[in-house]
Short mmCIF file of C-alpha atoms in Angstrom, two decimals:
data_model
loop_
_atom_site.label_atom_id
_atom_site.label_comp_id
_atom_site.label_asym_id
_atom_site.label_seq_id
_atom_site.Cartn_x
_atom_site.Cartn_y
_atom_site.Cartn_z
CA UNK M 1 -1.54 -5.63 -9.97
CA UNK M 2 1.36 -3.49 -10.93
CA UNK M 3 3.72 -1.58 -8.59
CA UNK M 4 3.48 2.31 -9.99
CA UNK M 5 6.56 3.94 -9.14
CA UNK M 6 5.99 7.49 -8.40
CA UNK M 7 2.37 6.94 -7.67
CA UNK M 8 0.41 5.53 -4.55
CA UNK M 9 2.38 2.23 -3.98
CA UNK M 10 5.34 4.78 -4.01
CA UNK M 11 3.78 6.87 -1.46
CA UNK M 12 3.16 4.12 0.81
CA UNK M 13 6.63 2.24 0.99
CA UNK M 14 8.10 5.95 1.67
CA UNK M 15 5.76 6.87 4.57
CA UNK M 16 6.84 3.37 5.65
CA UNK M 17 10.16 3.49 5.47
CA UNK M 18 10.03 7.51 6.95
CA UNK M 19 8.04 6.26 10.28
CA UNK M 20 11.11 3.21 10.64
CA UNK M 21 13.73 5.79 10.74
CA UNK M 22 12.17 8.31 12.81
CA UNK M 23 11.10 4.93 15.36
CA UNK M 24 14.91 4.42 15.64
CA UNK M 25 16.06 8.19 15.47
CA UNK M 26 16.60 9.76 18.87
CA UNK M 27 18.58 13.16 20.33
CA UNK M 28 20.67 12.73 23.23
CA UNK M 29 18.39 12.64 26.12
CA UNK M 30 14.89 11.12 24.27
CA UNK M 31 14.31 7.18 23.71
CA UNK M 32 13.47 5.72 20.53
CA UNK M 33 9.76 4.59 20.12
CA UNK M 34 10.13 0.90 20.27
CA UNK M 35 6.81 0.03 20.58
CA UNK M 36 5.46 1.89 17.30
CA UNK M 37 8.79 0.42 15.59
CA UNK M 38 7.75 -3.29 16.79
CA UNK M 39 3.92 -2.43 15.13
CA UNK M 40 5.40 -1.94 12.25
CA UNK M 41 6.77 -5.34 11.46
CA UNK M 42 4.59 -8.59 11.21
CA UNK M 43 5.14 -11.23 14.32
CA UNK M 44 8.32 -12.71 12.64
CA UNK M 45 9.73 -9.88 10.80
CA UNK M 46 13.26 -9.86 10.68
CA UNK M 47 15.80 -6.48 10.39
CA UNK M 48 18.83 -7.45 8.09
CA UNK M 49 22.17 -4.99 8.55
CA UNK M 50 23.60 -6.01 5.27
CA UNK M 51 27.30 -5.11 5.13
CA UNK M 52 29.79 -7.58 4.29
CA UNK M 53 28.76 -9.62 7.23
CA UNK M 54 25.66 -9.04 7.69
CA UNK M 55 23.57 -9.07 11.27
CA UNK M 56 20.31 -10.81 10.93
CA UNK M 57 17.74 -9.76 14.05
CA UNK M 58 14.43 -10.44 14.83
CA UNK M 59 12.45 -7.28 15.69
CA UNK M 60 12.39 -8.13 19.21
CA UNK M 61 16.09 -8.91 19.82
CA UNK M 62 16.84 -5.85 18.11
CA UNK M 63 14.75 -3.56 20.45
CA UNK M 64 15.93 -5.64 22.98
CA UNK M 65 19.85 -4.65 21.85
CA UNK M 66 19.11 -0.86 21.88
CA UNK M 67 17.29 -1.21 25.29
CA UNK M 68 20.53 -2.90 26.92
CA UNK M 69 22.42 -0.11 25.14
CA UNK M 70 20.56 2.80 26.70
CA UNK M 71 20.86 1.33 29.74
CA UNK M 72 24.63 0.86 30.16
CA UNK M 73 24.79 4.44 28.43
CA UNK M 74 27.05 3.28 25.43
CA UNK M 75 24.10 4.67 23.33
CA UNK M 76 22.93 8.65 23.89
CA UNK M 77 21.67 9.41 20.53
CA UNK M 78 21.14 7.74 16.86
CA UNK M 79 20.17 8.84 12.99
CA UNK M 80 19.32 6.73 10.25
CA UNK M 81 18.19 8.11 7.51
CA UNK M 82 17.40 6.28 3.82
CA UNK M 83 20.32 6.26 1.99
CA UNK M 84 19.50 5.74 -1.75
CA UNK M 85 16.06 7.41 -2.31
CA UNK M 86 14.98 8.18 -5.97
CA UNK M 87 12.02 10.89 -5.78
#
Protein backbone atom coordinates (compact mmCIF):
# COMPACT_ATOMS: atom_id res chain seq x y z
CA UNK A 1 0.00 0.00 0.00
CA UNK A 2 1.22 3.34 -1.09
CA UNK A 3 1.14 6.62 0.90
CA UNK A 4 -0.87 9.21 -1.64
CA UNK A 5 0.21 12.54 -0.86
CA UNK A 6 -2.51 14.94 -1.34
CA UNK A 7 -5.13 12.30 -1.05
CA UNK A 8 -6.77 10.39 2.00
CA UNK A 9 -3.54 9.26 3.85
CA UNK A 10 -2.80 13.08 3.51
CA UNK A 11 -6.00 13.99 5.02
CA UNK A 12 -5.57 11.83 7.90
CA UNK A 13 -1.93 12.68 9.19
CA UNK A 14 -3.21 16.51 8.93
CA UNK A 15 -6.42 16.09 11.00
CA UNK A 16 -3.90 14.30 13.25
CA UNK A 17 -1.43 16.50 13.58
CA UNK A 18 -4.35 19.65 13.72
CA UNK A 19 -6.15 17.88 16.91
CA UNK A 20 -2.19 17.60 18.66
CA UNK A 21 -1.77 21.25 18.38
CA UNK A 22 -5.05 22.42 19.32
CA UNK A 23 -4.69 19.53 22.57
CA UNK A 24 -1.63 21.65 23.59
CA UNK A 25 -2.91 25.20 22.46
CA UNK A 26 -4.50 27.20 25.27
CA UNK A 27 -5.46 31.22 25.92
CA UNK A 28 -4.55 32.65 29.10
CA UNK A 29 -7.12 31.50 31.47
CA UNK A 30 -8.27 27.85 29.65
CA UNK A 31 -6.22 24.43 30.23
CA UNK A 32 -5.01 22.36 27.56
CA UNK A 33 -6.99 19.06 26.93
CA UNK A 34 -4.61 16.55 28.26
CA UNK A 35 -6.68 13.79 28.29
CA UNK A 36 -7.75 13.88 24.43
CA UNK A 37 -3.86 14.69 23.80
CA UNK A 38 -2.85 11.39 25.89
CA UNK A 39 -5.70 9.34 23.46
CA UNK A 40 -3.97 10.27 20.85
CA UNK A 41 -0.71 8.49 21.36
CA UNK A 42 -0.37 4.60 21.76
CA UNK A 43 0.61 3.39 25.58
CA UNK A 44 4.38 4.09 24.96
CA UNK A 45 4.37 6.88 22.59
CA UNK A 46 7.04 9.16 23.03
CA UNK A 47 7.06 13.29 22.13
CA UNK A 48 10.61 14.21 20.74
CA UNK A 49 11.53 18.27 20.95
CA UNK A 50 14.24 17.97 18.41
CA UNK A 51 16.52 21.02 18.59
CA UNK A 52 20.09 20.65 18.94
CA UNK A 53 19.59 18.86 22.16
CA UNK A 54 16.78 17.35 21.93
CA UNK A 55 14.10 16.47 24.97
CA UNK A 56 12.78 13.02 24.67
CA UNK A 57 9.27 12.58 26.87
CA UNK A 58 6.94 10.03 27.29
CA UNK A 59 3.34 11.26 26.81
CA UNK A 60 2.68 11.06 30.37
CA UNK A 61 5.72 12.94 31.77
CA UNK A 62 5.03 15.50 29.34
CA UNK A 63 1.40 16.19 30.52
CA UNK A 64 2.69 15.73 33.71
CA UNK A 65 5.41 18.84 32.97
CA UNK A 66 2.63 21.22 31.72
CA UNK A 67 0.40 20.25 34.75
CA UNK A 68 3.29 21.29 37.30
CA UNK A 69 3.64 24.36 35.08
CA UNK A 70 0.06 25.57 35.36
CA UNK A 71 0.19 25.06 38.71
CA UNK A 72 3.15 27.20 39.85
CA UNK A 73 1.72 29.76 37.16
CA UNK A 74 5.04 29.94 35.05
CA UNK A 75 2.68 28.80 32.19
CA UNK A 76 -0.69 31.12 31.32
CA UNK A 77 -1.01 30.42 27.73
CA UNK A 78 0.72 28.32 24.71
CA UNK A 79 0.57 28.00 20.58
CA UNK A 80 2.03 25.49 18.53
CA UNK A 81 1.24 25.42 15.35
CA UNK A 82 2.88 23.04 12.32
CA UNK A 83 5.65 24.66 11.07
CA UNK A 84 6.52 23.23 7.58
CA UNK A 85 3.15 22.20 6.00
CA UNK A 86 3.05 21.58 2.16
CA UNK A 87 -0.81 21.74 1.05
Amino acid sequence: MDFEEGGQDQRNIDELAETLYSCISFRKGDRPDLERLKSLFIEDGMLINNNDDPLIMTIDQFAAAIDQQLSSESLESFSETEGCKQD
